[in-house]
PDB file of C-alpha atoms in Angstrom:
ATOM      1  CA  MET A   1     -35.513  33.222  -8.948  1.00  0.00           C
ATOM      2  CA  SER A   2     -32.148  32.278  -7.443  1.00  0.00           C
ATOM      3  CA  GLU A   3     -31.469  29.099  -5.453  1.00  0.00           C
ATOM      4  CA  LEU A   4     -29.736  28.667  -2.145  1.00  0.00           C
ATOM      5  CA  THR A   5     -27.031  26.017  -2.051  1.00  0.00           C
ATOM      6  CA  ILE A   6     -25.023  24.665   0.850  1.00  0.00           C
ATOM      7  CA  GLU A   7     -21.466  25.908   0.513  1.00  0.00           C
ATOM      8  CA  ASN A   8     -20.074  24.939   3.915  1.00  0.00           C
ATOM      9  CA  VAL A   9     -21.082  23.154   7.070  1.00  0.00           C
ATOM     10  CA  THR A  10     -19.292  25.187   9.732  1.00  0.00           C
ATOM     11  CA  VAL A  11     -18.126  23.846  13.065  1.00  0.00           C
ATOM     12  CA  ASP A  12     -17.032  26.280  15.768  1.00  0.00           C
ATOM     13  CA  CYS A  13     -14.139  24.932  17.817  1.00  0.00           C
ATOM     14  CA  SER A  14     -12.337  26.126  20.909  1.00  0.00           C
ATOM     15  CA  GLY A  15      -9.024  24.434  20.074  1.00  0.00           C
ATOM     16  CA  ASP A  16      -6.864  24.082  16.983  1.00  0.00           C
ATOM     17  CA  ALA A  17      -9.156  24.139  13.928  1.00  0.00           C
ATOM     18  CA  SER A  18      -6.742  22.030  11.872  1.00  0.00           C
ATOM     19  CA  VAL A  19      -6.740  19.263  14.496  1.00  0.00           C
ATOM     20  CA  LEU A  20     -10.544  18.983  14.504  1.00  0.00           C
ATOM     21  CA  ALA A  21     -10.556  19.167  10.690  1.00  0.00           C
ATOM     22  CA  GLY A  22      -8.052  16.305  10.724  1.00  0.00           C
ATOM     23  CA  PHE A  23     -10.440  14.184  12.794  1.00  0.00           C
ATOM     24  CA  TYR A  24     -13.260  14.683  10.262  1.00  0.00           C
ATOM     25  CA  ALA A  25     -10.915  14.258   7.294  1.00  0.00           C
ATOM     26  CA  GLN A  26      -9.879  10.845   8.620  1.00  0.00           C
ATOM     27  CA  LEU A  27     -13.472   9.937   9.495  1.00  0.00           C
ATOM     28  CA  LEU A  28     -14.672  10.794   5.966  1.00  0.00           C
ATOM     29  CA  ARG A  29     -11.480   9.542   4.270  1.00  0.00           C
ATOM     30  CA  ARG A  30     -10.784  12.977   2.817  1.00  0.00           C
ATOM     31  CA  GLU A  31      -7.907  15.430   3.073  1.00  0.00           C
ATOM     32  CA  VAL A  32      -7.592  18.616   5.098  1.00  0.00           C
ATOM     33  CA  ASP A  33      -7.187  21.461   2.619  1.00  0.00           C
ATOM     34  CA  PRO A  34      -3.704  23.025   2.387  1.00  0.00           C
ATOM     35  CA  GLU A  35      -4.524  26.439   3.944  1.00  0.00           C
ATOM     36  CA  ALA A  36      -5.351  24.883   7.349  1.00  0.00           C
ATOM     37  CA  SER A  37      -4.183  26.736  10.453  1.00  0.00           C
ATOM     38  CA  ASP A  38      -4.927  26.853  14.175  1.00  0.00           C
ATOM     39  CA  TYR A  39      -7.776  29.273  13.450  1.00  0.00           C
ATOM     40  CA  TYR A  40      -9.296  28.064  10.158  1.00  0.00           C
ATOM     41  CA  ALA A  41      -9.409  24.804   8.242  1.00  0.00           C
ATOM     42  CA  THR A  42     -11.562  23.162   5.601  1.00  0.00           C
ATOM     43  CA  VAL A  43     -12.078  19.613   4.419  1.00  0.00           C
ATOM     44  CA  GLY A  44     -13.081  18.916   0.834  1.00  0.00           C
ATOM     45  CA  ARG A  45     -12.708  22.308  -0.871  1.00  0.00           C
ATOM     46  CA  ALA A  46      -9.624  21.327  -2.897  1.00  0.00           C
ATOM     47  CA  SER A  47     -11.198  18.042  -4.020  1.00  0.00           C
ATOM     48  CA  GLY A  48     -14.518  19.645  -4.988  1.00  0.00           C
ATOM     49  CA  ALA A  49     -16.520  17.845  -2.285  1.00  0.00           C
ATOM     50  CA  VAL A  50     -19.932  19.253  -1.477  1.00  0.00           C
ATOM     51  CA  PRO A  51     -20.594  20.465   1.097  1.00  0.00           C
ATOM     52  CA  VAL A  52     -17.222  21.626   2.356  1.00  0.00           C
ATOM     53  CA  LEU A  53     -16.662  21.204   6.079  1.00  0.00           C
ATOM     54  CA  MET A  54     -15.252  24.398   7.611  1.00  0.00           C
ATOM     55  CA  PHE A  55     -13.738  24.672  11.097  1.00  0.00           C
ATOM     56  CA  ILE A  56     -13.278  28.039  12.757  1.00  0.00           C
ATOM     57  CA  GLN A  57     -11.686  28.703  16.133  1.00  0.00           C
ATOM     58  CA  VAL A  58     -13.976  30.977  18.163  1.00  0.00           C
ATOM     59  CA  PRO A  59     -13.480  32.512  21.602  1.00  0.00           C
ATOM     60  CA  ASP A  60     -16.894  31.438  22.942  1.00  0.00           C
ATOM     61  CA  ARG A  61     -18.727  28.391  21.640  1.00  0.00           C
ATOM     62  CA  THR A  62     -22.497  28.279  21.915  1.00  0.00           C
ATOM     63  CA  PRO A  63     -23.325  26.512  25.193  1.00  0.00           C
ATOM     64  CA  GLY A  64     -25.498  23.394  25.293  1.00  0.00           C
ATOM     65  CA  LYS A  65     -26.386  20.955  22.530  1.00  0.00           C
ATOM     66  CA  ASN A  66     -25.267  21.948  19.075  1.00  0.00           C
ATOM     67  CA  SER A  67     -28.250  22.561  16.816  1.00  0.00           C
ATOM     68  CA  VAL A  68     -26.545  21.495  13.583  1.00  0.00           C
ATOM     69  CA  HIS A  69     -24.868  18.123  13.263  1.00  0.00           C
ATOM     70  CA  LEU A  70     -23.708  15.692  10.596  1.00  0.00           C
ATOM     71  CA  ASP A  71     -25.739  12.586   9.822  1.00  0.00           C
ATOM     72  CA  LEU A  72     -23.420  10.075   8.192  1.00  0.00           C
ATOM     73  CA  HIS A  73     -24.548   6.785   6.628  1.00  0.00           C
ATOM     74  CA  THR A  74     -22.670   3.535   6.024  1.00  0.00           C
ATOM     75  CA  ASP A  75     -23.197  -0.082   5.017  1.00  0.00           C
ATOM     76  CA  ASP A  76     -20.730  -1.081   7.791  1.00  0.00           C
ATOM     77  CA  TYR A  77     -22.420   0.440  10.820  1.00  0.00           C
ATOM     78  CA  ALA A  78     -20.511  -1.360  13.582  1.00  0.00           C
ATOM     79  CA  GLY A  79     -17.180  -0.985  11.799  1.00  0.00           C
ATOM     80  CA  GLU A  80     -17.542   2.745  11.182  1.00  0.00           C
ATOM     81  CA  VAL A  81     -18.733   3.464  14.726  1.00  0.00           C
ATOM     82  CA  ALA A  82     -15.703   1.552  16.046  1.00  0.00           C
ATOM     83  CA  ARG A  83     -13.409   3.429  13.640  1.00  0.00           C
ATOM     84  CA  ALA A  84     -14.834   6.798  14.758  1.00  0.00           C
ATOM     85  CA  VAL A  85     -14.193   5.869  18.393  1.00  0.00           C
ATOM     86  CA  ALA A  86     -10.645   4.764  17.530  1.00  0.00           C
ATOM     87  CA  LEU A  87     -10.086   8.183  15.895  1.00  0.00           C
ATOM     88  CA  GLY A  88     -11.085   9.955  19.119  1.00  0.00           C
ATOM     89  CA  ALA A  89     -14.897  10.131  19.125  1.00  0.00           C
ATOM     90  CA  LYS A  90     -16.952   9.128  22.153  1.00  0.00           C
ATOM     91  CA  GLN A  91     -20.159   7.159  21.673  1.00  0.00           C
ATOM     92  CA  VAL A  92     -22.951   8.982  23.495  1.00  0.00           C
ATOM     93  CA  ASP A  93     -26.051   6.962  22.583  1.00  0.00           C
ATOM     94  CA  GLU A  94     -27.412   4.287  20.274  1.00  0.00           C
ATOM     95  CA  HIS A  95     -30.852   4.102  18.656  1.00  0.00           C
ATOM     96  CA  ASP A  96     -32.869   1.468  16.771  1.00  0.00           C
ATOM     97  CA  GLU A  97     -36.100   2.849  15.350  1.00  0.00           C
ATOM     98  CA  HIS A  98     -38.176   2.173  12.248  1.00  0.00           C
ATOM     99  CA  GLY A  99     -35.638  -0.269  10.814  1.00  0.00           C
ATOM    100  CA  VAL A 100     -32.706   2.121  11.125  1.00  0.00           C
ATOM    101  CA  VAL A 101     -29.932   1.983  13.678  1.00  0.00           C
ATOM    102  CA  TRP A 102     -27.730   4.928  14.483  1.00  0.00           C
ATOM    103  CA  ALA A 103     -25.189   5.993  17.035  1.00  0.00           C
ATOM    104  CA  THR A 104     -24.789   9.488  18.367  1.00  0.00           C
ATOM    105  CA  LEU A 105     -21.147  10.302  18.915  1.00  0.00           C
ATOM    106  CA  ALA A 106     -19.190  13.317  20.128  1.00  0.00           C
ATOM    107  CA  ASP A 107     -16.083  14.444  18.260  1.00  0.00           C
ATOM    108  CA  PRO A 108     -12.909  15.287  20.238  1.00  0.00           C
ATOM    109  CA  GLU A 109     -14.355  18.742  21.114  1.00  0.00           C
ATOM    110  CA  GLY A 110     -17.804  17.440  22.068  1.00  0.00           C
ATOM    111  CA  ASN A 111     -19.703  18.297  18.867  1.00  0.00           C
ATOM    112  CA  LEU A 112     -22.367  15.671  18.208  1.00  0.00           C
ATOM    113  CA  PHE A 113     -22.731  13.679  14.990  1.00  0.00           C
ATOM    114  CA  ASP A 114     -24.601  10.526  14.003  1.00  0.00           C
ATOM    115  CA  ILE A 115     -23.567   7.403  12.105  1.00  0.00           C
ATOM    116  CA  ALA A 116     -26.492   5.390  10.739  1.00  0.00           C
ATOM    117  CA  GLY A 117     -26.699   2.038   9.040  1.00  0.00           C
ATOM    118  CA  ASN A 118     -28.769  -1.059   8.547  1.00  0.00           C
ATOM    119  CA  GLY A 119     -27.403  -2.953  11.509  1.00  0.00           C
TER     120      GLY A 119
END
């Protein structure tokens, strides 16, 4: 029986794919892969990171809340949320439940992601 593995986490974008890839590359302290263009870019493929983040420019993004998002974790919750905002994210919400705190943020194109930590 074969196994499914996650190869890419794909983010549709309406603008320059390499610009949005650059945001996530800085956020994750990784590099945008060399083949990046306005229409297609990846983060992590060249370095062997798993999963690879893939950004594809599409003519019509799915309206409403995105159903797939990144959950990132850190030991420096406040510092990483502040760094994400400084890179161009917008903090949308903050939660504190069951001993875990997390912030929901929107990237420069409005895609949601979370940063969690221990406070």
